[in-house]
PDB file of C-alpha atoms in Angstrom:
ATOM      1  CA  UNK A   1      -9.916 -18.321   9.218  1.00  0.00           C
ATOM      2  CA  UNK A   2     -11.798 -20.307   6.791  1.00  0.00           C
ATOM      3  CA  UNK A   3     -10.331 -20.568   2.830  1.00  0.00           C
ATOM      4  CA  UNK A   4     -13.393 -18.342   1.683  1.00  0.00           C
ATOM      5  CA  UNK A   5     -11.974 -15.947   3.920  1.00  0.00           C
ATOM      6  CA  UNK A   6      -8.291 -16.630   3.062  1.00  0.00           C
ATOM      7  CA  UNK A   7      -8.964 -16.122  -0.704  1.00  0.00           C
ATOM      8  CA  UNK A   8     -10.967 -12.584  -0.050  1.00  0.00           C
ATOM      9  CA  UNK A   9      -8.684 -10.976   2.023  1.00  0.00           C
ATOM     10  CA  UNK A  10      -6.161 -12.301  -0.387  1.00  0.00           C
ATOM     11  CA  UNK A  11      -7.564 -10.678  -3.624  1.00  0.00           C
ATOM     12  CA  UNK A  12      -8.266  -7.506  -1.596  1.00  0.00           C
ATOM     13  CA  UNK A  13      -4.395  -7.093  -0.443  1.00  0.00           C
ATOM     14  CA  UNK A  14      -3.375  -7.582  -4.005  1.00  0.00           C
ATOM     15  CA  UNK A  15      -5.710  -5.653  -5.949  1.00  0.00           C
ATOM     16  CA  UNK A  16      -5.298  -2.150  -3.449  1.00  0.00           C
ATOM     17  CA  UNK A  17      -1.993  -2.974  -2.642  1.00  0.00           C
ATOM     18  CA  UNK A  18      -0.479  -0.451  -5.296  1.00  0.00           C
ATOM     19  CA  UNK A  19      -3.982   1.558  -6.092  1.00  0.00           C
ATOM     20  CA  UNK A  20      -3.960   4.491  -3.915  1.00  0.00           C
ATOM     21  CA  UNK A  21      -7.076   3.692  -2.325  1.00  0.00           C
ATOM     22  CA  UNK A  22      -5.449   1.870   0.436  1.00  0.00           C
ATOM     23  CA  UNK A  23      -4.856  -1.698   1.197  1.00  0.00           C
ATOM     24  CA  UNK A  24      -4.778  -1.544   5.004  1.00  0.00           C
ATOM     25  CA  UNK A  25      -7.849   0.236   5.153  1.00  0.00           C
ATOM     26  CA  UNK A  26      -9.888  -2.212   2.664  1.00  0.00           C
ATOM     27  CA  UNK A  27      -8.614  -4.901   4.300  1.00  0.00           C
ATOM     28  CA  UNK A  28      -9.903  -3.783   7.396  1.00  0.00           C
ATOM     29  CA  UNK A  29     -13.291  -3.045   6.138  1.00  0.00           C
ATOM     30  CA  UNK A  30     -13.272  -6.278   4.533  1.00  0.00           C
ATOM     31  CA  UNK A  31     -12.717  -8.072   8.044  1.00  0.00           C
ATOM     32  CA  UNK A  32     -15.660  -6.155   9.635  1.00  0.00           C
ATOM     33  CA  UNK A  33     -17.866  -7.280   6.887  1.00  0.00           C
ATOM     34  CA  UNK A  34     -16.999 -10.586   7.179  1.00  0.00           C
ATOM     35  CA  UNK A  35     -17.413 -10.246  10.667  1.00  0.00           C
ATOM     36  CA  UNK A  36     -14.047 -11.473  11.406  1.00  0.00           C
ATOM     37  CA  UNK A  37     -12.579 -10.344  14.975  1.00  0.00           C
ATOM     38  CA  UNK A  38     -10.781  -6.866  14.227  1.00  0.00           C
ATOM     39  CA  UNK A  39      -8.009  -8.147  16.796  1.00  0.00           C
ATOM     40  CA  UNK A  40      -7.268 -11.597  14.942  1.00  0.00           C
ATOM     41  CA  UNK A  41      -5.396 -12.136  11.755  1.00  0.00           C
ATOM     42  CA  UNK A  42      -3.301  -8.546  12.213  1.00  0.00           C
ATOM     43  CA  UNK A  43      -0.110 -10.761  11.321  1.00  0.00           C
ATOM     44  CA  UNK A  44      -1.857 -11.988   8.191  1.00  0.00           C
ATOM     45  CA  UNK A  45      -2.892  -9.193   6.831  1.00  0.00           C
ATOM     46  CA  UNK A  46       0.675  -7.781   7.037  1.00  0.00           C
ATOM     47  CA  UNK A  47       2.745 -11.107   5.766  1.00  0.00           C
ATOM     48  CA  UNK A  48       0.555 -11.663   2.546  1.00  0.00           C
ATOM     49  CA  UNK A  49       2.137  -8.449   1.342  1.00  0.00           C
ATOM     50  CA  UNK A  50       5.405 -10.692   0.633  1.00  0.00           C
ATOM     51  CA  UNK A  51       3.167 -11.784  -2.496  1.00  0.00           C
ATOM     52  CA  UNK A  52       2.370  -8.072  -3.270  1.00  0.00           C
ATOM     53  CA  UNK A  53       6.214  -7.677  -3.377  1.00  0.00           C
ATOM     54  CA  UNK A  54       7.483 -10.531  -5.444  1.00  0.00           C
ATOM     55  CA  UNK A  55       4.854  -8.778  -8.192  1.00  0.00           C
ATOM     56  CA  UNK A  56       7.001  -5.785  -8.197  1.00  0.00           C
ATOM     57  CA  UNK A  57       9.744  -7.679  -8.420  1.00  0.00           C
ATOM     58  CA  UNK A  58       8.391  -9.940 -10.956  1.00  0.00           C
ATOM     59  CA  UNK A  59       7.351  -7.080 -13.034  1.00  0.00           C
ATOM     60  CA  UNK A  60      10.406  -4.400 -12.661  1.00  0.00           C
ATOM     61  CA  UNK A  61      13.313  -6.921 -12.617  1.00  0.00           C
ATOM     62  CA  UNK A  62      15.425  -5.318 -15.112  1.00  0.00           C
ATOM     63  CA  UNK A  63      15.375  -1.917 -13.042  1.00  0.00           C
ATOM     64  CA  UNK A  64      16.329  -4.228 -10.086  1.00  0.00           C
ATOM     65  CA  UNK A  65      19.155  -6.409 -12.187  1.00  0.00           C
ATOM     66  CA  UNK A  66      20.651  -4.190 -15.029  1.00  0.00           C
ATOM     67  CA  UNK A  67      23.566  -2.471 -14.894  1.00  0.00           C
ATOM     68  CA  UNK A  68      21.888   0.832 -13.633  1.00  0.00           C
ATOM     69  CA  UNK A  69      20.437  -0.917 -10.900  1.00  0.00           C
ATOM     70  CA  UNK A  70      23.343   0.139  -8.782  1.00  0.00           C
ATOM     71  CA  UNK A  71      21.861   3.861  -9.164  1.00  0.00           C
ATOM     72  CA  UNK A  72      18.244   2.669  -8.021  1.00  0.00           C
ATOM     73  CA  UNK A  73      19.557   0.837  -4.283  1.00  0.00           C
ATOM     74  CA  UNK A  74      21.015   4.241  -2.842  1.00  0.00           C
ATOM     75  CA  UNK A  75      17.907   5.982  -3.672  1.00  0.00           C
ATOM     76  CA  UNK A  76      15.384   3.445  -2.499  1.00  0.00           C
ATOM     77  CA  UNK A  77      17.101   3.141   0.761  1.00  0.00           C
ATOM     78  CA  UNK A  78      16.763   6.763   1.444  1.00  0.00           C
ATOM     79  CA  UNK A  79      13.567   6.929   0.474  1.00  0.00           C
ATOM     80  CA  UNK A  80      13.078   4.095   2.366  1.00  0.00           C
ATOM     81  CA  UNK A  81      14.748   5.216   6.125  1.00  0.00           C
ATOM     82  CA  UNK A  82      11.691   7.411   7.002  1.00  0.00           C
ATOM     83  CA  UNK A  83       9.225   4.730   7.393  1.00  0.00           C
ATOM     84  CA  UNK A  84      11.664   2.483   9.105  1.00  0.00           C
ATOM     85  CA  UNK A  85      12.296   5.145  12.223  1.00  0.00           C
ATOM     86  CA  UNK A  86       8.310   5.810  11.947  1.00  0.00           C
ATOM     87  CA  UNK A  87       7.247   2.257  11.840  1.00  0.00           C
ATOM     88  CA  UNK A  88       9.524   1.214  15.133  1.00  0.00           C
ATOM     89  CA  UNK A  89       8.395   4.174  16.678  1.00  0.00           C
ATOM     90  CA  UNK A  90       4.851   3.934  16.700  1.00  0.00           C
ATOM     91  CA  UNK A  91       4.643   0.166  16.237  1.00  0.00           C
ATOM     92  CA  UNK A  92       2.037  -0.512  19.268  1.00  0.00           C
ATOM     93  CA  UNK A  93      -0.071   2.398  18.410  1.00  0.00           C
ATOM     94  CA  UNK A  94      -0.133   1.200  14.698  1.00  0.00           C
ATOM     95  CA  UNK A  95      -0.918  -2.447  16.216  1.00  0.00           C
ATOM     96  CA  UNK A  96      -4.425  -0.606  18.329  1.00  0.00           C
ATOM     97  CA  UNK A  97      -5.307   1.678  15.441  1.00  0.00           C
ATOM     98  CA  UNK A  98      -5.695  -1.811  13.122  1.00  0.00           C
ATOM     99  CA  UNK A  99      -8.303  -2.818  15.815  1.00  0.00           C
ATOM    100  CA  UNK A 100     -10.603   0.385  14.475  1.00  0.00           C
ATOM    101  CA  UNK A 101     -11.425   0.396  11.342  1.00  0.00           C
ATOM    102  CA  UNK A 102     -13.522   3.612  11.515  1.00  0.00           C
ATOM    103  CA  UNK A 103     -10.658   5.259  11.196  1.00  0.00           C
ATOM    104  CA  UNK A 104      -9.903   4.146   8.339  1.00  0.00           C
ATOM    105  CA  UNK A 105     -13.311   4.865   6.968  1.00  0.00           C
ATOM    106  CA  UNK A 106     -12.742   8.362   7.678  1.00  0.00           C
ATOM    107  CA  UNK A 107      -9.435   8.396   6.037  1.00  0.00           C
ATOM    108  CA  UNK A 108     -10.465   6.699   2.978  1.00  0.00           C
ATOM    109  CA  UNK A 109     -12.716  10.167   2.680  1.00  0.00           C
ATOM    110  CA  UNK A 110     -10.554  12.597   3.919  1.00  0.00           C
ATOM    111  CA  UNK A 111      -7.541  11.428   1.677  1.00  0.00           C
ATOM    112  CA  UNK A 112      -9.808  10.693  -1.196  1.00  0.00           C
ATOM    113  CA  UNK A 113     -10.726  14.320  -1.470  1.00  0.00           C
ATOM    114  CA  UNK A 114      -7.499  15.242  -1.206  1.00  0.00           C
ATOM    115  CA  UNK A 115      -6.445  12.808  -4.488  1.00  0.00           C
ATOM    116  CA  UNK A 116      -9.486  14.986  -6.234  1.00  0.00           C
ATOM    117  CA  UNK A 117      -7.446  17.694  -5.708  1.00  0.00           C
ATOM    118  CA  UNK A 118      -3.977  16.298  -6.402  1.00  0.00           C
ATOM    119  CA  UNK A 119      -3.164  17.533  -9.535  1.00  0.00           C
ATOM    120  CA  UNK A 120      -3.452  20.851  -9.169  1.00  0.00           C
ATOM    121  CA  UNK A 121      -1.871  20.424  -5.212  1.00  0.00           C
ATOM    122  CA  UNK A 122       1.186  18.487  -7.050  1.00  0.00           C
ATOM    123  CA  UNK A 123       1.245  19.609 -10.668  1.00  0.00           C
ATOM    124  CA  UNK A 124       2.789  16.779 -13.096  1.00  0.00           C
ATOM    125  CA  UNK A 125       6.422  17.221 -13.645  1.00  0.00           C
ATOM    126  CA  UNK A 126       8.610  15.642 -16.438  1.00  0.00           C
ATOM    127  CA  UNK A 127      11.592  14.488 -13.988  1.00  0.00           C
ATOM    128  CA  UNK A 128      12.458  10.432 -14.152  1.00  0.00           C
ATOM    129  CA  UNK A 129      13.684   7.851 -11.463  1.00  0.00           C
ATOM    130  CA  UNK A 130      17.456   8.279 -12.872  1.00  0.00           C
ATOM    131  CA  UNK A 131      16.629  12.145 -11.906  1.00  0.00           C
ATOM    132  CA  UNK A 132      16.051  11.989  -7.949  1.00  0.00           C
ATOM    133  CA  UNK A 133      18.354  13.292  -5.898  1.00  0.00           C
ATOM    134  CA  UNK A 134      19.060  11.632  -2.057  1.00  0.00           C
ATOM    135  CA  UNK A 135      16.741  14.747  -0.949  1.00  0.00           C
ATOM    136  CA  UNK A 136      14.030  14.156  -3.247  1.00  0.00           C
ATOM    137  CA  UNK A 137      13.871  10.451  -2.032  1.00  0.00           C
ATOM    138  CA  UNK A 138      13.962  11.380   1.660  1.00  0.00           C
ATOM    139  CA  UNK A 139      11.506  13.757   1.193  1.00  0.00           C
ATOM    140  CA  UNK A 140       8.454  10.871  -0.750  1.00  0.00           C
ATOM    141  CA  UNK A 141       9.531   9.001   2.091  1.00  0.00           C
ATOM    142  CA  UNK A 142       8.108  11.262   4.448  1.00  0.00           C
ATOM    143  CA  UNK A 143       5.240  11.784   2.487  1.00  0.00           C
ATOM    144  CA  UNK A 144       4.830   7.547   2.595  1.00  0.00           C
ATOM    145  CA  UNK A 145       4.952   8.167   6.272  1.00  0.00           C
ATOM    146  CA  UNK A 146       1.685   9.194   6.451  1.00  0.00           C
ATOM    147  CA  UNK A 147      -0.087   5.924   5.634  1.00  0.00           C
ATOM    148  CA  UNK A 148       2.521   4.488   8.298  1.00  0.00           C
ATOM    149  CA  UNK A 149       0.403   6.844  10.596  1.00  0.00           C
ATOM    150  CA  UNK A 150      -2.608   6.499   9.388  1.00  0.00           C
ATOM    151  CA  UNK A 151      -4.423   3.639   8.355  1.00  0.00           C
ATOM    152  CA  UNK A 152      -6.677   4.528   5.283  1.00  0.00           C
ATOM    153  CA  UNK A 153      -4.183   7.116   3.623  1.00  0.00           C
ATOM    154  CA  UNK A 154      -2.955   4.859   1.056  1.00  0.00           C
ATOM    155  CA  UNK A 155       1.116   3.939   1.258  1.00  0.00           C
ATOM    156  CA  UNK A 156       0.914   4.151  -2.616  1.00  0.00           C
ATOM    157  CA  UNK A 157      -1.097   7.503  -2.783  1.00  0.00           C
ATOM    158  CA  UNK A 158       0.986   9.471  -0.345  1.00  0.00           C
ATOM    159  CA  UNK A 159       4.569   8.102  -1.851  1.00  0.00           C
ATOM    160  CA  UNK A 160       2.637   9.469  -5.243  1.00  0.00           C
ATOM    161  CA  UNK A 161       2.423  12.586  -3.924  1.00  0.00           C
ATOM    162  CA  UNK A 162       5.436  12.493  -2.817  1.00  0.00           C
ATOM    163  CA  UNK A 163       6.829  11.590  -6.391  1.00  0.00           C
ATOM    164  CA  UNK A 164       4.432  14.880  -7.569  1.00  0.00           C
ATOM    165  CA  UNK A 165       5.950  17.111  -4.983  1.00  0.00           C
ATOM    166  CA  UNK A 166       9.616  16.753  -6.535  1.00  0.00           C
ATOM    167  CA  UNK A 167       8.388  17.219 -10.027  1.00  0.00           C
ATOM    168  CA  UNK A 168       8.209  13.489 -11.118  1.00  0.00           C
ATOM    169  CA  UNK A 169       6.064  12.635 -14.121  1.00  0.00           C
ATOM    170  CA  UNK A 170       2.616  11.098 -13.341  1.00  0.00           C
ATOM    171  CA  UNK A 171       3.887   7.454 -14.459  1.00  0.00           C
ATOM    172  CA  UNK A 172       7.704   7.547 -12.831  1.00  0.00           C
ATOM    173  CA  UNK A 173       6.173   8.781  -9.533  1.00  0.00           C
ATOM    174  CA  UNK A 174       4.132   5.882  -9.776  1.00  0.00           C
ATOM    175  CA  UNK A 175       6.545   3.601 -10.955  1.00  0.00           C
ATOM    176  CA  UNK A 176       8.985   4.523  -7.955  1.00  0.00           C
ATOM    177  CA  UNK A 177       5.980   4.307  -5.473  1.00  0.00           C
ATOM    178  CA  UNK A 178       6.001   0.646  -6.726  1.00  0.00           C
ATOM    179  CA  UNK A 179       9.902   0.260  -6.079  1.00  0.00           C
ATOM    180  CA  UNK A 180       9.852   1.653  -2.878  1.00  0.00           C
ATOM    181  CA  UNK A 181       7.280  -0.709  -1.737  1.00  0.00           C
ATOM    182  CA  UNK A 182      10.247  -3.391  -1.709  1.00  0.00           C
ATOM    183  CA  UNK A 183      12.165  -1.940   1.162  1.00  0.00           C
ATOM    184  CA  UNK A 184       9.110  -0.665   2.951  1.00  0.00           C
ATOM    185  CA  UNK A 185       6.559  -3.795   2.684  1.00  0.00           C
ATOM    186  CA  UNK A 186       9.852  -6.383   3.140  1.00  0.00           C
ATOM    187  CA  UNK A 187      10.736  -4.670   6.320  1.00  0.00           C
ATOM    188  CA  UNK A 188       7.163  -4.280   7.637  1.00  0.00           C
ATOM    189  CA  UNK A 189       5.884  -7.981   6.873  1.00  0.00           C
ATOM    190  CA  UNK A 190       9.506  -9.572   7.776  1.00  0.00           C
ATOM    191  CA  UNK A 191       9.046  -7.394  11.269  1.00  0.00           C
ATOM    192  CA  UNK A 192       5.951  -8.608  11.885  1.00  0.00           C
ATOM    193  CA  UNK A 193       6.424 -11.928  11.280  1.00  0.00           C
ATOM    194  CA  UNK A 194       9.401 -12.200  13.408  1.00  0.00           C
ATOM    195  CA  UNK A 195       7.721 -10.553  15.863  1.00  0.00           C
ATOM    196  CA  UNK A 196       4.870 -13.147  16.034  1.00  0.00           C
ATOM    197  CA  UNK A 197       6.718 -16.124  14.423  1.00  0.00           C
ATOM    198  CA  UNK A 198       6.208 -18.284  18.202  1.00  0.00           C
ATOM    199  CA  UNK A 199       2.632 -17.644  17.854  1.00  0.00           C
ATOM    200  CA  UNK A 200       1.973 -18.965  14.331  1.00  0.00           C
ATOM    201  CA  UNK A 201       1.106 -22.885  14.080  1.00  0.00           C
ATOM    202  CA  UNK A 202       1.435 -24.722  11.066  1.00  0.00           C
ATOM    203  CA  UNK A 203      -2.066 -24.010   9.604  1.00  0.00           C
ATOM    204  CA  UNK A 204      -1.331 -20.311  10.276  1.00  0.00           C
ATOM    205  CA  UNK A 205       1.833 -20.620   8.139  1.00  0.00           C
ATOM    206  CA  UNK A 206      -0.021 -22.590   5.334  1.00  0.00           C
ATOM    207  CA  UNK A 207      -2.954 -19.728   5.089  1.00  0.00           C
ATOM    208  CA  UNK A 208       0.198 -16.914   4.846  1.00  0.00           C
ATOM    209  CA  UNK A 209       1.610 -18.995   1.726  1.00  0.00           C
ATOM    210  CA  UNK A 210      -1.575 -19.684  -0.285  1.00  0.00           C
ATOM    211  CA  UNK A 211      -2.598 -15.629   0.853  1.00  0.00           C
ATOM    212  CA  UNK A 212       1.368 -14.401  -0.587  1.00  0.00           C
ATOM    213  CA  UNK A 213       0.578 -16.911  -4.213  1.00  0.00           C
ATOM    214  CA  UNK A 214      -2.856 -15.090  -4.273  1.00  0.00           C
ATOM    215  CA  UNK A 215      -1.933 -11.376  -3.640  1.00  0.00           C
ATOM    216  CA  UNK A 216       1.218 -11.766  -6.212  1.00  0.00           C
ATOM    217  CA  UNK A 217      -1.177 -12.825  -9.214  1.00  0.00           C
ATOM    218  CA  UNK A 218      -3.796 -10.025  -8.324  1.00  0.00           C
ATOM    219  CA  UNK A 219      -1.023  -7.678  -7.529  1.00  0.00           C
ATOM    220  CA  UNK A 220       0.129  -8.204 -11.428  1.00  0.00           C
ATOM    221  CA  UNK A 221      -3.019  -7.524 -13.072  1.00  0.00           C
ATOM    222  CA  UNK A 222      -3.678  -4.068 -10.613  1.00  0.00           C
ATOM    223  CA  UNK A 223      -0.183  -2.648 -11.366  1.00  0.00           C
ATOM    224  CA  UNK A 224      -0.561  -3.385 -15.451  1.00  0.00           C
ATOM    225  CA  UNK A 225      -4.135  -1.468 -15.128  1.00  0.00           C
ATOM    226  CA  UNK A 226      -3.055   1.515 -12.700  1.00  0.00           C
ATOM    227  CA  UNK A 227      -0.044   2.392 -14.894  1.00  0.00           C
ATOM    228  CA  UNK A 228      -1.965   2.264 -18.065  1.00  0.00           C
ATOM    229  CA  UNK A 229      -4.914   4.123 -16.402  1.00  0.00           C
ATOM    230  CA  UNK A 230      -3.565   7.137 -14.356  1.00  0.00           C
ATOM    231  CA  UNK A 231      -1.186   7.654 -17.588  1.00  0.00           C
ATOM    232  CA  UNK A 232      -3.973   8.151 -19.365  1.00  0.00           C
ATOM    233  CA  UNK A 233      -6.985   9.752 -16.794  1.00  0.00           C
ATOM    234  CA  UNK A 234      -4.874  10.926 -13.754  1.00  0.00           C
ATOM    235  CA  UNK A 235      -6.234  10.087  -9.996  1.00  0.00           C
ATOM    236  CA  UNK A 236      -9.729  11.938 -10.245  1.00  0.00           C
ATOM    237  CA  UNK A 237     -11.469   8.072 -10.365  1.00  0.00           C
ATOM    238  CA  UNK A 238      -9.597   6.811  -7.150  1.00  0.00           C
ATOM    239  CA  UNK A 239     -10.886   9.328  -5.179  1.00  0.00           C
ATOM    240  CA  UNK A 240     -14.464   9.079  -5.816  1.00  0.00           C
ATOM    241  CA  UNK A 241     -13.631   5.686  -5.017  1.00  0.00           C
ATOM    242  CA  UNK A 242     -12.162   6.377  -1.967  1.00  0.00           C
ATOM    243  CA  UNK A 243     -15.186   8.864  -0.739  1.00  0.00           C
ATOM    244  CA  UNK A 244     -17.828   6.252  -1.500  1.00  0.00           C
ATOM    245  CA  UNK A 245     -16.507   3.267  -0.099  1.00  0.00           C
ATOM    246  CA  UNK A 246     -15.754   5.225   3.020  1.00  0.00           C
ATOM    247  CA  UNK A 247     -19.193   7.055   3.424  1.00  0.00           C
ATOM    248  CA  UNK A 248     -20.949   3.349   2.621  1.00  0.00           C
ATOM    249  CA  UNK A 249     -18.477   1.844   5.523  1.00  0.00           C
ATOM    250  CA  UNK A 250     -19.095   4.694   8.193  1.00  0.00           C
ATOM    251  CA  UNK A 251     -23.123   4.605   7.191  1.00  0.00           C
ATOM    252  CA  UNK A 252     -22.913   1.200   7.738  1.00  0.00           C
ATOM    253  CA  UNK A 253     -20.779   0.866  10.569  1.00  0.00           C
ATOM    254  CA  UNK A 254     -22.610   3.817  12.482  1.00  0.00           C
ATOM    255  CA  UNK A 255     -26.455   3.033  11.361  1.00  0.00           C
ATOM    256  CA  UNK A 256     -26.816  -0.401  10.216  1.00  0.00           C
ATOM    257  CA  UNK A 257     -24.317  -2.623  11.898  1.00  0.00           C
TER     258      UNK A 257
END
C-alpha cells in the first residue's frame, strides 16, 4: 500500500464511518478504483476503525465518565450482544463477501431507498438514551445486524433505524448509534487484528497507526456535521447519496471497467 493510498482509504473510513451511507461499502469501492487487490488490506480496513472510535470517545466523554455513565454500560452491552453472536457466526462469509464489492454497490441502492423512506417507515419519537429499556437496546442491535450481514447497509443507518423503531428522537437515535459503535467497532477491529496479528510486519503496523490518527480527525468533523444536519433536514440527502454512488459504481463496474 502506498501513503497516497493509506491517506484515501483513511479519510474515507472516517468521513462514512458514522454517515449512514456506509463505510465498508465505500471503502470497498474506493479499493476497486484504486485498483487495489479486493483480497489485500481486509485487516486494514477493519483496524483503522480504532481511530473512528477514539472520535466518539473524544467527543461523548462525559456520557462515558459522569456519574450517569453507569446507566449507559448495561445498555450498550445489550445493544451490543447481537452483533457479537452474528459477527462470530458468519465471520468467513463476511471475510468472502469483502472480496465483492458489487454487492455492496447494490446495497448502497437498495438501502438508500429505503433511508428515502425512513421517516415515514420509523416516525421520529421524543424518547432519550436515559429512556431505553434492555429490550429496546437488544432490539437496535438487531437492526445493526444487518450491516454485519451485509456489506453496503450502513452499521450507522440500520442502528438509526433501530433507534426510530423504539421511538427515539431523530438526534438521540443518532447519538446512541454513535455510542454503540464503541462495543461493536472495538470488538470487530480488536478480533481482527488478533486474528491476523502473525501476519502483520512492521510496515503493516505503521500504515494501521497513521490510518487510526487519520480516521479519528475526519471522524470528528463528520459526526459535528451529521448531528447538526439530520437535526435539521432528516436522512432524505443520504439516500440520494447512497443511490448515486451505487448506480455510478455498478455502471462502472459492469460497463466500463
Amino acid at each position: 500500500m502506498t501513503w497516497l493510498e493509506n491517506i484515501i482509504l483513511s479519510v474515507v473510513e472516517g468521513i462514512t464511518e458514522y454517515l449512514p451511507v456506509s463505510s465498508t461499502g465505500h471503502l470497498m469501492l474506493t479499493k476497486e478504483w484504486l485498483g487495489m487487490n479486493p483480497n489485500d488490506n481486509n485487516t486494514f480496513i477493519i483496524a483503522i476503525q480504532f481511530g473512528a472510535i477514539l472520535s466518539v470517545l473524544f467527543l461523548y466523554w462525559k456520557r462515558f465518565f459522569s456519574k450517569d455513565s453507569i446507566k449507559l454500560y448495561p445498555i450498550l452491552f445489550v445493544g451490543f450482544i447481537p452483533a457479537a453472536i452474528f459477527g462470530l457466526l458468519l465471520d468467513d462469509i463476511l471475510d468472502a463477501m469483502l472480496s465483492a464489492p458489487w454487492i455492496a454497490g447494490i446495497n448502497l441502492i437498495v438501502f438508500g431507498v429505503v433511508i428515502l423512506y425512513i421517516d415515514k417507515l420509523f416516525p421520529e419519537g421524543d424518547r432519550e438514551i436515559s429512556d431505553l429499556s434492555y429490550l429496546d437496546a437488544f432490539k437496535i442491535g438487531f437492526f445493526q445486524c444487518l450491516a454485519i450481514a451485509l456489506p453496503g447497509i450502513s452499521r450507522s443507518a440500520s442502528s438509526i433505524a433501530g433507534g426510530l423503531y423504539t421511538k427515539l428522537s431523530r438526534k438521540a437515535a443518532t447519538e446512541f448509534s454513535f455510542l454503540l459503535a464503541l462495543p461493536t467497532l472495538t470488538a470487530a477491529a480488536g478480533y481482527k487484528m488478533l486474528k491476523d496479528i502473525d501476519k502483520l510486519d512492521q510496515k503493516q503496523i505503521i500504515e494501521i497507526g497513521w490510518g487510526s490518527v487519520i480516521s479519528f480527525f475526519t471522524a470528528i468533523i463528520a459526526i459535528k456535521f451529521f448531528i447538526d444536519y439530520i437535526s435539521k433536514y432528516g436522512f432524505k440527502l443520504f439516500g440520494y447519496y447512497r443511490i448515486a454512488i451505487g448506480l455510478i459504481f455498478l455502471t462502472w463496474w459492469y460497463f466500463v471497467k
